[in-house]
PDB file of C-alpha atoms in Angstrom:
ATOM      1  CA  MET A  11      25.939   8.120 -26.457  1.00 47.00           C
ATOM      2  CA  ASP A  12      28.851   9.854 -25.539  1.00 58.00           C
ATOM      3  CA  GLN A  13      28.071  12.122 -23.734  1.00 57.00           C
ATOM      4  CA  ILE A  14      25.765  10.114 -21.719  1.00 55.00           C
ATOM      5  CA  SER A  15      28.173   7.519 -21.309  1.00 58.00           C
ATOM      6  CA  GLU A  16      30.759  10.451 -20.039  1.00 60.00           C
ATOM      7  CA  THR A  17      28.382  11.728 -17.735  1.00 53.00           C
ATOM      8  CA  ILE A  18      26.936   8.333 -16.100  1.00 50.00           C
ATOM      9  CA  ASN A  19      31.100   8.235 -15.371  1.00 59.00           C
ATOM     10  CA  ARG A  20      31.557  11.640 -13.729  1.00 59.00           C
ATOM     11  CA  ILE A  21      28.644  11.041 -11.831  1.00 50.00           C
ATOM     12  CA  ILE A  22      30.612   7.625 -10.414  1.00 51.00           C
ATOM     13  CA  GLU A  23      32.969   9.393  -9.926  1.00 59.00           C
ATOM     14  CA  MET A  24      31.985  11.895  -7.873  1.00 54.00           C
ATOM     15  CA  ALA A  25      29.651   9.307  -5.672  1.00 51.00           C
ATOM     16  CA  LYS A  26      32.733   6.865  -5.497  1.00 50.00           C
ATOM     17  CA  SER A  27      35.248  10.295  -4.298  1.00 52.00           C
ATOM     18  CA  ASN A  28      31.966  11.512  -1.854  1.00 52.00           C
ATOM     19  CA  MET A  29      31.738   7.976  -0.344  1.00 47.00           C
ATOM     20  CA  THR A  30      35.612   7.701   0.363  1.00 47.00           C
ATOM     21  CA  PHE A  31      35.957  11.361   2.187  1.00 44.00           C
ATOM     22  CA  GLN A  32      32.171  10.142   3.860  1.00 47.00           C
ATOM     23  CA  SER A  33      33.920   6.497   5.278  1.00 46.00           C
ATOM     24  CA  MET A  34      36.414   8.366   6.802  1.00 42.00           C
ATOM     25  CA  GLU A  35      34.035  10.248   8.796  1.00 49.00           C
ATOM     26  CA  ASP A  36      31.597   8.785  12.222  1.00 55.00           C
ATOM     27  CA  SER A  37      29.328   6.597  10.523  1.00 51.00           C
ATOM     28  CA  SER A  38      27.374   7.723  13.549  1.00 58.00           C
ATOM     29  CA  LYS A  39      26.340  10.628  11.718  1.00 75.00           C
ATOM     30  CA  TYR A  40      24.308   9.242   9.272  1.00 73.00           C
ATOM     31  CA  ASN A  41      20.898   7.890   8.730  1.00 74.00           C
ATOM     32  CA  CYS A  42      22.254   4.872   6.436  1.00 75.00           C
ATOM     33  CA  THR A  43      25.628   3.600   6.994  1.00 74.00           C
ATOM     34  CA  ASP A  44      25.954   1.657   3.870  1.00 72.00           C
ATOM     35  CA  CYS A  45      25.762   4.664   1.926  1.00 74.00           C
ATOM     36  CA  LYS A  46      26.711   7.339   4.649  1.00 73.00           C
ATOM     37  CA  ASP A  47      23.148   9.119   2.939  1.00 71.00           C
ATOM     38  CA  THR A  48      25.044   9.178  -1.011  1.00 75.00           C
ATOM     39  CA  GLY A  49      22.232   7.974  -1.805  1.00 72.00           C
ATOM     40  CA  TRP A  50      24.331   4.744  -4.198  1.00 79.00           C
ATOM     41  CA  ILE A  51      26.505   1.630  -3.057  1.00 78.00           C
ATOM     42  CA  ILE A  52      29.648   1.037  -4.834  1.00 78.00           C
ATOM     43  CA  ASN A  53      29.847  -2.180  -6.671  1.00 79.00           C
ATOM     44  CA  GLU A  54      32.288  -4.624  -6.436  1.00 75.00           C
ATOM     45  CA  ASP A  55      33.551  -3.771 -10.618  1.00 77.00           C
ATOM     46  CA  GLY A  56      33.242  -0.047  -9.931  1.00 71.00           C
ATOM     47  CA  THR A  57      29.728   0.049 -10.864  1.00 81.00           C
ATOM     48  CA  CYS A  58      27.211   2.241  -9.226  1.00 79.00           C
ATOM     49  CA  LYS A  59      23.546   1.491  -7.811  1.00 78.00           C
ATOM     50  CA  ARG A  60      21.273   2.973  -5.898  1.00 77.00           C
ATOM     51  CA  CYS A  61      21.044   2.222  -2.314  1.00 76.00           C
ATOM     52  CA  LYS A  62      17.750   0.012  -0.680  1.00 76.00           C
ATOM     53  CA  CYS A  63      17.614   3.391   1.706  1.00 74.00           C
ATOM     54  CA  TYR A  64      16.955   5.653  -1.600  1.00 80.00           C
ATOM     55  CA  GLU A  65      14.080   3.409  -2.668  1.00 83.00           C
ATOM     56  CA  LYS A  66      12.425   3.443   0.906  1.00 83.00           C
ATOM     57  CA  ASP A  67      12.607   6.991   0.470  1.00 86.00           C
ATOM     58  CA  VAL A  68      10.644   7.996  -3.297  1.00 86.00           C
ATOM     59  CA  ILE A  69       8.298   5.134  -1.604  1.00 91.00           C
ATOM     60  CA  THR A  70       7.828   7.052   2.290  1.00 91.00           C
ATOM     61  CA  ARG A  71       7.460  10.573  -0.029  1.00 92.00           C
ATOM     62  CA  LEU A  72       4.972   9.039  -1.923  1.00 91.00           C
ATOM     63  CA  TRP A  73       2.919   7.759   1.125  1.00 93.00           C
ATOM     64  CA  LYS A  74       3.418  11.734   2.472  1.00 93.00           C
ATOM     65  CA  ASN A  75       1.661  13.018  -1.002  1.00 91.00           C
ATOM     66  CA  PHE A  76      -1.446  11.587   0.956  1.00 92.00           C
ATOM     67  CA  GLY A  77      -0.440  13.307   3.581  1.00 92.00           C
ATOM     68  CA  ILE A  78       0.576   9.576   5.409  1.00 93.00           C
ATOM     69  CA  ASN A  79       4.282   9.892   7.142  1.00 93.00           C
ATOM     70  CA  PRO A  80       4.803   5.873   7.308  1.00 92.00           C
ATOM     71  CA  ASP A  81       6.697   6.803  10.028  1.00 90.00           C
ATOM     72  CA  GLU A  82       4.380   8.167  12.442  1.00 92.00           C
ATOM     73  CA  VAL A  83       1.257   5.848  11.445  1.00 93.00           C
ATOM     74  CA  LYS A  84       0.085   4.119  14.667  1.00 92.00           C
ATOM     75  CA  LYS A  85       1.569   0.633  15.326  1.00 93.00           C
ATOM     76  CA  LEU A  86      -0.407  -2.415  15.483  1.00 93.00           C
ATOM     77  CA  ASN A  87       0.588  -2.269  19.566  1.00 91.00           C
ATOM     78  CA  GLU A  88      -1.710   0.366  19.583  1.00 92.00           C
ATOM     79  CA  TYR A  89      -5.082  -1.319  18.178  1.00 90.00           C
ATOM     80  CA  ALA A  90      -7.005  -2.146  21.165  1.00 88.00           C
ATOM     81  CA  PRO A  91      -8.934  -5.330  20.434  1.00 89.00           C
ATOM     82  CA  TYR A  92     -12.450  -5.689  22.579  1.00 86.00           C
ATOM     83  CA  ASP A  93     -13.663  -9.045  21.427  1.00 90.00           C
ATOM     84  CA  GLU A  94     -12.756 -12.297  19.563  1.00 93.00           C
ATOM     85  CA  LEU A  95     -13.092 -11.409  15.665  1.00 94.00           C
ATOM     86  CA  THR A  96     -11.101  -7.542  16.715  1.00 93.00           C
ATOM     87  CA  LYS A  97      -8.410 -10.011  18.208  1.00 95.00           C
ATOM     88  CA  LYS A  98      -8.243 -12.484  14.648  1.00 96.00           C
ATOM     89  CA  ALA A  99      -8.136  -9.295  12.971  1.00 96.00           C
ATOM     90  CA  ARG A 100      -5.044  -7.915  14.707  1.00 96.00           C
ATOM     91  CA  ASP A 101      -3.718 -11.354  15.893  1.00 97.00           C
ATOM     92  CA  LYS A 102      -3.751 -12.252  11.840  1.00 97.00           C
ATOM     93  CA  ALA A 103      -1.923  -8.465  11.029  1.00 97.00           C
ATOM     94  CA  ILE A 104       1.025  -9.467  13.581  1.00 97.00           C
ATOM     95  CA  ASN A 105       1.208 -13.280  11.654  1.00 97.00           C
ATOM     96  CA  TYR A 106       0.900 -11.848   8.314  1.00 98.00           C
ATOM     97  CA  ILE A 107       4.322  -9.225   9.032  1.00 98.00           C
ATOM     98  CA  LYS A 108       5.611 -12.074  10.803  1.00 97.00           C
ATOM     99  CA  ASN A 109       6.192 -14.365   8.111  1.00 98.00           C
ATOM    100  CA  PHE A 110       5.273 -12.483   5.437  1.00 98.00           C
ATOM    101  CA  GLU A 111       8.481 -14.103   3.246  1.00 97.00           C
ATOM    102  CA  ASP A 112       6.601 -17.431   3.461  1.00 97.00           C
ATOM    103  CA  ILE A 113       3.651 -15.952   3.459  1.00 97.00           C
ATOM    104  CA  ARG A 114       4.304 -13.654  -1.018  1.00 97.00           C
ATOM    105  CA  GLN A 115       5.619 -16.737  -2.570  1.00 96.00           C
ATOM    106  CA  CYS A 116       1.835 -18.148  -1.490  1.00 96.00           C
ATOM    107  CA  LYS A 117      -1.135 -17.968  -3.867  1.00 95.00           C
ATOM    108  CA  GLU A 118      -3.466 -16.370  -0.931  1.00 97.00           C
ATOM    109  CA  ASN A 119      -0.725 -14.442  -0.559  1.00 97.00           C
ATOM    110  CA  SER A 120      -3.027 -10.685   0.139  1.00 98.00           C
ATOM    111  CA  PHE A 121      -4.793  -9.081   3.163  1.00 98.00           C
ATOM    112  CA  GLY A 122      -8.857  -8.237   3.705  1.00 98.00           C
ATOM    113  CA  LEU A 123     -10.234  -6.078   6.251  1.00 97.00           C
ATOM    114  CA  PHE A 124     -13.680  -6.090   5.201  1.00 97.00           C
ATOM    115  CA  GLY A 125     -17.369  -4.698   6.377  1.00 94.00           C
ATOM    116  CA  GLN A 126     -18.100  -1.714   9.226  1.00 89.00           C
ATOM    117  CA  PRO A 127     -16.734   1.567   9.140  1.00 87.00           C
ATOM    118  CA  GLY A 128     -15.139   2.529  11.910  1.00 84.00           C
ATOM    119  CA  ALA A 129     -13.254  -1.145  13.188  1.00 87.00           C
ATOM    120  CA  GLY A 130     -10.344   0.367  12.326  1.00 91.00           C
ATOM    121  CA  LYS A 131      -9.239  -1.937   8.919  1.00 95.00           C
ATOM    122  CA  THR A 132      -6.939   1.526   8.018  1.00 95.00           C
ATOM    123  CA  HIS A 133      -5.015   1.500  11.443  1.00 96.00           C
ATOM    124  CA  ILE A 134      -4.273  -2.797  10.793  1.00 97.00           C
ATOM    125  CA  ILE A 135      -3.817  -2.711   7.003  1.00 97.00           C
ATOM    126  CA  VAL A 136      -1.813   0.513   7.345  1.00 97.00           C
ATOM    127  CA  ALA A 137       0.378  -0.457  10.310  1.00 97.00           C
ATOM    128  CA  ILE A 138       1.196  -3.578   7.855  1.00 98.00           C
ATOM    129  CA  GLY A 139       2.613  -1.172   5.306  1.00 97.00           C
ATOM    130  CA  ALA A 140       4.525   0.697   7.392  1.00 97.00           C
ATOM    131  CA  ALA A 141       6.177  -2.493   9.147  1.00 97.00           C
ATOM    132  CA  LEU A 142       7.125  -3.860   5.925  1.00 97.00           C
ATOM    133  CA  LEU A 143       8.167  -0.894   4.757  1.00 95.00           C
ATOM    134  CA  ASN A 144      10.404  -0.157   8.091  1.00 93.00           C
ATOM    135  CA  MET A 145      12.154  -3.807   7.391  1.00 93.00           C
ATOM    136  CA  ASP A 146      15.946  -4.187   6.318  1.00 87.00           C
ATOM    137  CA  PRO A 147      16.041  -4.741   3.839  1.00 88.00           C
ATOM    138  CA  PRO A 148      12.600  -2.817   3.162  1.00 92.00           C
ATOM    139  CA  VAL A 149       9.678  -4.332   1.517  1.00 96.00           C
ATOM    140  CA  LYS A 150       8.864  -1.640  -1.081  1.00 95.00           C
ATOM    141  CA  VAL A 151       4.633  -1.064   0.173  1.00 97.00           C
ATOM    142  CA  VAL A 152       2.975   1.280  -2.469  1.00 97.00           C
ATOM    143  CA  TYR A 153      -0.333   3.399  -0.784  1.00 97.00           C
ATOM    144  CA  MET A 154      -3.633   4.093  -2.356  1.00 97.00           C
ATOM    145  CA  PRO A 155      -6.124   6.078  -0.974  1.00 97.00           C
ATOM    146  CA  TYR A 156      -8.824   4.660  -3.658  1.00 97.00           C
ATOM    147  CA  LEU A 157     -10.596   7.522  -3.915  1.00 95.00           C
ATOM    148  CA  GLU A 158      -7.748   9.743  -3.912  1.00 96.00           C
ATOM    149  CA  ALA A 159      -6.556   7.328  -6.676  1.00 96.00           C
ATOM    150  CA  MET A 160      -9.201   6.884  -8.698  1.00 95.00           C
ATOM    151  CA  LYS A 161      -9.506  10.930  -9.389  1.00 95.00           C
ATOM    152  CA  SER A 162      -6.510  10.935 -10.064  1.00 95.00           C
ATOM    153  CA  LEU A 163      -5.753   8.693 -12.849  1.00 95.00           C
ATOM    154  CA  LYS A 164      -8.828   9.718 -14.261  1.00 93.00           C
ATOM    155  CA  ALA A 165      -8.180  13.177 -14.526  1.00 94.00           C
ATOM    156  CA  ASN A 166      -4.867  12.439 -16.569  1.00 95.00           C
ATOM    157  CA  VAL A 167      -6.244   9.995 -18.297  1.00 92.00           C
ATOM    158  CA  GLN A 168      -5.348  12.118 -21.339  1.00 94.00           C
ATOM    159  CA  ASP A 169      -1.851  12.402 -20.608  1.00 95.00           C
ATOM    160  CA  GLU A 170      -1.282   8.198 -22.210  1.00 94.00           C
ATOM    161  CA  GLU A 171       2.360   8.770 -21.196  1.00 95.00           C
ATOM    162  CA  TYR A 172       2.106  10.144 -17.046  1.00 95.00           C
ATOM    163  CA  TYR A 173      -1.055   7.856 -16.972  1.00 95.00           C
ATOM    164  CA  ILE A 174       0.889   4.599 -17.856  1.00 95.00           C
ATOM    165  CA  ARG A 175       2.972   5.470 -15.274  1.00 95.00           C
ATOM    166  CA  LEU A 176       0.764   6.518 -12.476  1.00 95.00           C
ATOM    167  CA  CYS A 177      -1.398   3.307 -13.047  1.00 96.00           C
ATOM    168  CA  GLY A 178       2.297   0.901 -13.205  1.00 96.00           C
ATOM    169  CA  ARG A 179       3.220   1.989  -9.692  1.00 96.00           C
ATOM    170  CA  TYR A 180      -0.032   0.108  -8.906  1.00 97.00           C
ATOM    171  CA  GLN A 181       0.440  -2.066 -10.604  1.00 97.00           C
ATOM    172  CA  MET A 182       3.704  -3.386 -10.279  1.00 97.00           C
ATOM    173  CA  ALA A 183       4.061  -2.301  -6.897  1.00 97.00           C
ATOM    174  CA  GLU A 184       5.704  -4.753  -4.678  1.00 97.00           C
ATOM    175  CA  VAL A 185       2.702  -4.928  -1.823  1.00 98.00           C
ATOM    176  CA  LEU A 186      -0.050  -2.788  -2.230  1.00 98.00           C
ATOM    177  CA  ILE A 187      -2.770  -1.152   0.322  1.00 98.00           C
ATOM    178  CA  ILE A 188      -6.083  -0.491  -1.271  1.00 98.00           C
ATOM    179  CA  ASP A 189      -7.150   2.063   1.683  1.00 97.00           C
ATOM    180  CA  ASP A 190     -11.422   2.204   1.364  1.00 96.00           C
ATOM    181  CA  LEU A 191     -11.645   0.611  -1.985  1.00 96.00           C
ATOM    182  CA  PHE A 192     -14.982   1.590  -3.439  1.00 94.00           C
ATOM    183  CA  LYS A 193     -15.609   4.037  -1.093  1.00 92.00           C
ATOM    184  CA  ASP A 194     -17.938   6.531  -3.646  1.00 91.00           C
ATOM    185  CA  LYS A 195     -20.038   3.322  -3.931  1.00 91.00           C
ATOM    186  CA  VAL A 196     -21.109   2.824   0.005  1.00 89.00           C
ATOM    187  CA  LYS A 197     -22.109   4.989   2.883  1.00 85.00           C
ATOM    188  CA  ASN A 198     -23.169   3.550   6.491  1.00 78.00           C
ATOM    189  CA  GLY A 199     -22.327   0.428   5.097  1.00 79.00           C
ATOM    190  CA  LYS A 200     -24.903   0.226   2.893  1.00 83.00           C
ATOM    191  CA  PHE A 201     -24.820   0.684  -0.885  1.00 87.00           C
ATOM    192  CA  ILE A 202     -25.426   4.244  -2.152  1.00 88.00           C
ATOM    193  CA  LYS A 203     -29.322   4.932  -4.336  1.00 82.00           C
ATOM    194  CA  ILE A 204     -29.331   7.001  -7.072  1.00 83.00           C
ATOM    195  CA  ASN A 205     -34.003   7.105  -7.907  1.00 80.00           C
ATOM    196  CA  GLY A 206     -34.009   3.183  -5.470  1.00 74.00           C
ATOM    197  CA  GLN A 207     -30.667   2.028  -7.212  1.00 77.00           C
ATOM    198  CA  PHE A 208     -27.180   1.176  -6.128  1.00 78.00           C
ATOM    199  CA  ILE A 209     -24.627   2.193  -7.877  1.00 79.00           C
ATOM    200  CA  GLY A 210     -22.573  -0.070  -9.507  1.00 82.00           C
ATOM    201  CA  LEU A 211     -19.338  -0.337 -10.887  1.00 86.00           C
ATOM    202  CA  THR A 212     -19.273   2.115 -14.076  1.00 87.00           C
ATOM    203  CA  GLU A 213     -18.152   1.778 -17.270  1.00 88.00           C
ATOM    204  CA  ALA A 214     -15.145   4.196 -16.336  1.00 87.00           C
ATOM    205  CA  ASP A 215     -14.945   2.577 -12.894  1.00 90.00           C
ATOM    206  CA  MET A 216     -13.734  -0.692 -15.152  1.00 92.00           C
ATOM    207  CA  LYS A 217     -11.057   1.070 -16.665  1.00 93.00           C
ATOM    208  CA  HIS A 218      -9.486   2.280 -14.216  1.00 95.00           C
ATOM    209  CA  ILE A 219      -9.292   0.219 -11.246  1.00 95.00           C
ATOM    210  CA  TYR A 220      -9.443  -3.672 -12.954  1.00 95.00           C
ATOM    211  CA  PRO A 221      -6.253  -3.571 -15.376  1.00 96.00           C
ATOM    212  CA  ILE A 222      -4.146  -3.012 -11.038  1.00 97.00           C
ATOM    213  CA  ILE A 223      -6.250  -5.214  -9.440  1.00 96.00           C
ATOM    214  CA  ASN A 224      -5.559  -7.564 -12.428  1.00 96.00           C
ATOM    215  CA  TYR A 225      -1.982  -6.483 -13.126  1.00 97.00           C
ATOM    216  CA  ARG A 226      -1.205  -8.326  -9.743  1.00 98.00           C
ATOM    217  CA  TYR A 227      -3.598 -11.438  -9.955  1.00 97.00           C
ATOM    218  CA  ILE A 228      -2.168 -12.365 -12.623  1.00 97.00           C
ATOM    219  CA  ASN A 229       1.150 -12.091 -11.331  1.00 97.00           C
ATOM    220  CA  ASN A 230       0.415 -12.988  -7.967  1.00 97.00           C
ATOM    221  CA  LEU A 231       1.330  -9.689  -6.404  1.00 98.00           C
ATOM    222  CA  PRO A 232       0.377  -9.233  -2.352  1.00 98.00           C
ATOM    223  CA  THR A 233      -2.167  -6.045  -1.284  1.00 98.00           C
ATOM    224  CA  LEU A 234      -3.246  -4.983   1.371  1.00 98.00           C
ATOM    225  CA  ILE A 235      -7.214  -4.216   1.142  1.00 98.00           C
ATOM    226  CA  SER A 236      -9.413  -2.157   3.804  1.00 97.00           C
ATOM    227  CA  THR A 237     -13.299  -1.312   2.181  1.00 96.00           C
ATOM    228  CA  GLU A 238     -16.671  -1.312   3.491  1.00 94.00           C
ATOM    229  CA  CYS A 239     -18.331  -3.612   1.192  1.00 94.00           C
ATOM    230  CA  THR A 240     -18.262  -7.161   3.097  1.00 94.00           C
ATOM    231  CA  PRO A 241     -17.114  -9.648   0.114  1.00 94.00           C
ATOM    232  CA  ASP A 242     -21.304 -10.953  -0.771  1.00 93.00           C
ATOM    233  CA  MET A 243     -21.282  -6.632  -1.969  1.00 93.00           C
ATOM    234  CA  LEU A 244     -17.994  -7.111  -3.679  1.00 94.00           C
ATOM    235  CA  ILE A 245     -19.490  -9.995  -5.337  1.00 93.00           C
ATOM    236  CA  ASP A 246     -22.618  -6.996  -6.233  1.00 90.00           C
ATOM    237  CA  LEU A 247     -20.533  -4.697  -7.404  1.00 90.00           C
ATOM    238  CA  ASP A 248     -18.964  -7.025  -9.659  1.00 92.00           C
ATOM    239  CA  GLU A 249     -18.284 -10.871  -9.868  1.00 92.00           C
ATOM    240  CA  ALA A 250     -15.075 -11.148 -11.507  1.00 92.00           C
ATOM    241  CA  LEU A 251     -12.774  -8.411  -9.094  1.00 93.00           C
ATOM    242  CA  ALA A 252     -14.252  -9.305  -5.996  1.00 94.00           C
ATOM    243  CA  GLY A 253     -13.943 -13.615  -6.871  1.00 95.00           C
ATOM    244  CA  ARG A 254      -9.837 -11.858  -7.778  1.00 95.00           C
ATOM    245  CA  LEU A 255      -9.857  -9.876  -4.301  1.00 95.00           C
ATOM    246  CA  ILE A 256     -11.248 -12.953  -2.289  1.00 96.00           C
ATOM    247  CA  GLU A 257      -9.545 -15.283  -3.127  1.00 96.00           C
ATOM    248  CA  LYS A 258      -6.428 -13.513  -3.288  1.00 97.00           C
ATOM    249  CA  CYS A 259      -6.850 -13.159   0.450  1.00 97.00           C
ATOM    250  CA  GLY A 260      -7.525 -16.560   1.406  1.00 95.00           C
ATOM    251  CA  ASP A 261      -7.940 -16.782   5.409  1.00 95.00           C
ATOM    252  CA  ASN A 262      -5.429 -13.556   5.501  1.00 97.00           C
ATOM    253  CA  MET A 263      -9.325 -12.039   6.022  1.00 96.00           C
ATOM    254  CA  VAL A 264     -11.306 -10.554   8.074  1.00 97.00           C
ATOM    255  CA  VAL A 265     -15.400  -9.297   7.893  1.00 96.00           C
ATOM    256  CA  PHE A 266     -16.864  -7.156  10.006  1.00 94.00           C
ATOM    257  CA  ASN A 267     -20.616  -6.756  10.284  1.00 89.00           C
ATOM    258  CA  GLY A 268     -22.938  -4.868  12.693  1.00 74.00           C
ATOM    259  CA  GLN A 269     -22.619  -1.231  14.753  1.00 70.00           C
ATOM    260  CA  LYS A 270     -20.693  -3.139  17.501  1.00 67.00           C
ATOM    261  CA  TYR A 271     -17.891  -2.814  15.045  1.00 71.00           C
ATOM    262  CA  ASN A 272     -17.533   0.946  14.949  1.00 70.00           C
ATOM    263  CA  TYR A 273     -14.608   1.725  17.000  1.00 60.00           C
ATOM    264  CA  ARG A 274     -15.571   5.319  16.098  1.00 55.00           C
ATOM    265  CA  MET A 275     -19.201   5.317  18.071  1.00 53.00           C
ATOM    266  CA  LYS A 276     -18.307   3.225  21.235  1.00 54.00           C
ATOM    267  CA  LYS A 277     -15.268   5.909  22.141  1.00 53.00           C
ATOM    268  CA  TYR A 278     -17.585   8.830  21.870  1.00 48.00           C
ATOM    269  CA  GLU A 279     -20.277   7.116  23.920  1.00 49.00           C
ATOM    270  CA  LYS A 280     -18.051   6.217  26.280  1.00 48.00           C
ATOM    271  CA  VAL A 281     -17.605  10.438  26.796  1.00 42.00           C
ATOM    272  CA  LYS A 282     -21.319  10.808  26.275  1.00 44.00           C
TER     273      LYS A 282
END
């Protein structure tokens, strides 16, 4: 324990001297003027704490692990609505960002976009997440692409320590984006069928996704959801799970029904 204490004190002293030296330099040289890019803040009592920029950097790296840079994603002003429903989705997203601090205190503090593939659902929820992450102070938004995350959880189920840490990252995130929820159950807006029977949630599926959604439901943590399932389809998959998701969204949700909301195909038709 004495060695640990000595090491911690040495780190604090190094941080102090580094910050003192850097404070004499032009603060405009730094990305973060609070910590001068050291990642540490010195408290009044002489102790150190991690700077908010460090926490944001950790979250940003997690996004990049899935191939998305939150500083380069399409913003909401790049989402072009073309009818009342798409305008409603954009306006709800803008309202969610502007009033997030109040919304997060409510029971209905999540945001969901359901239905038609190609409607720009991922664009909107990722734009919301990036906007929250870029606030000052940043909201710690964790990005979870459903298929990739489930594969990782299933692959590491035998490594209990790592599995708990990975699952906890999604369970306890300040805000969680679940992108393309249940993508492996749906194709072209319909349930995937084998021998005439649609693929429901298996015991293995529930083992990994239910603890995440249930924890966030119980602890009133906001979740941003995109899925090709409609609410009715979610209920068919698993009523209890669907109820938790839909209830938390409340009025912060939009359902896209029909091929007319396949924006990708609209652009293709224009080219033709």
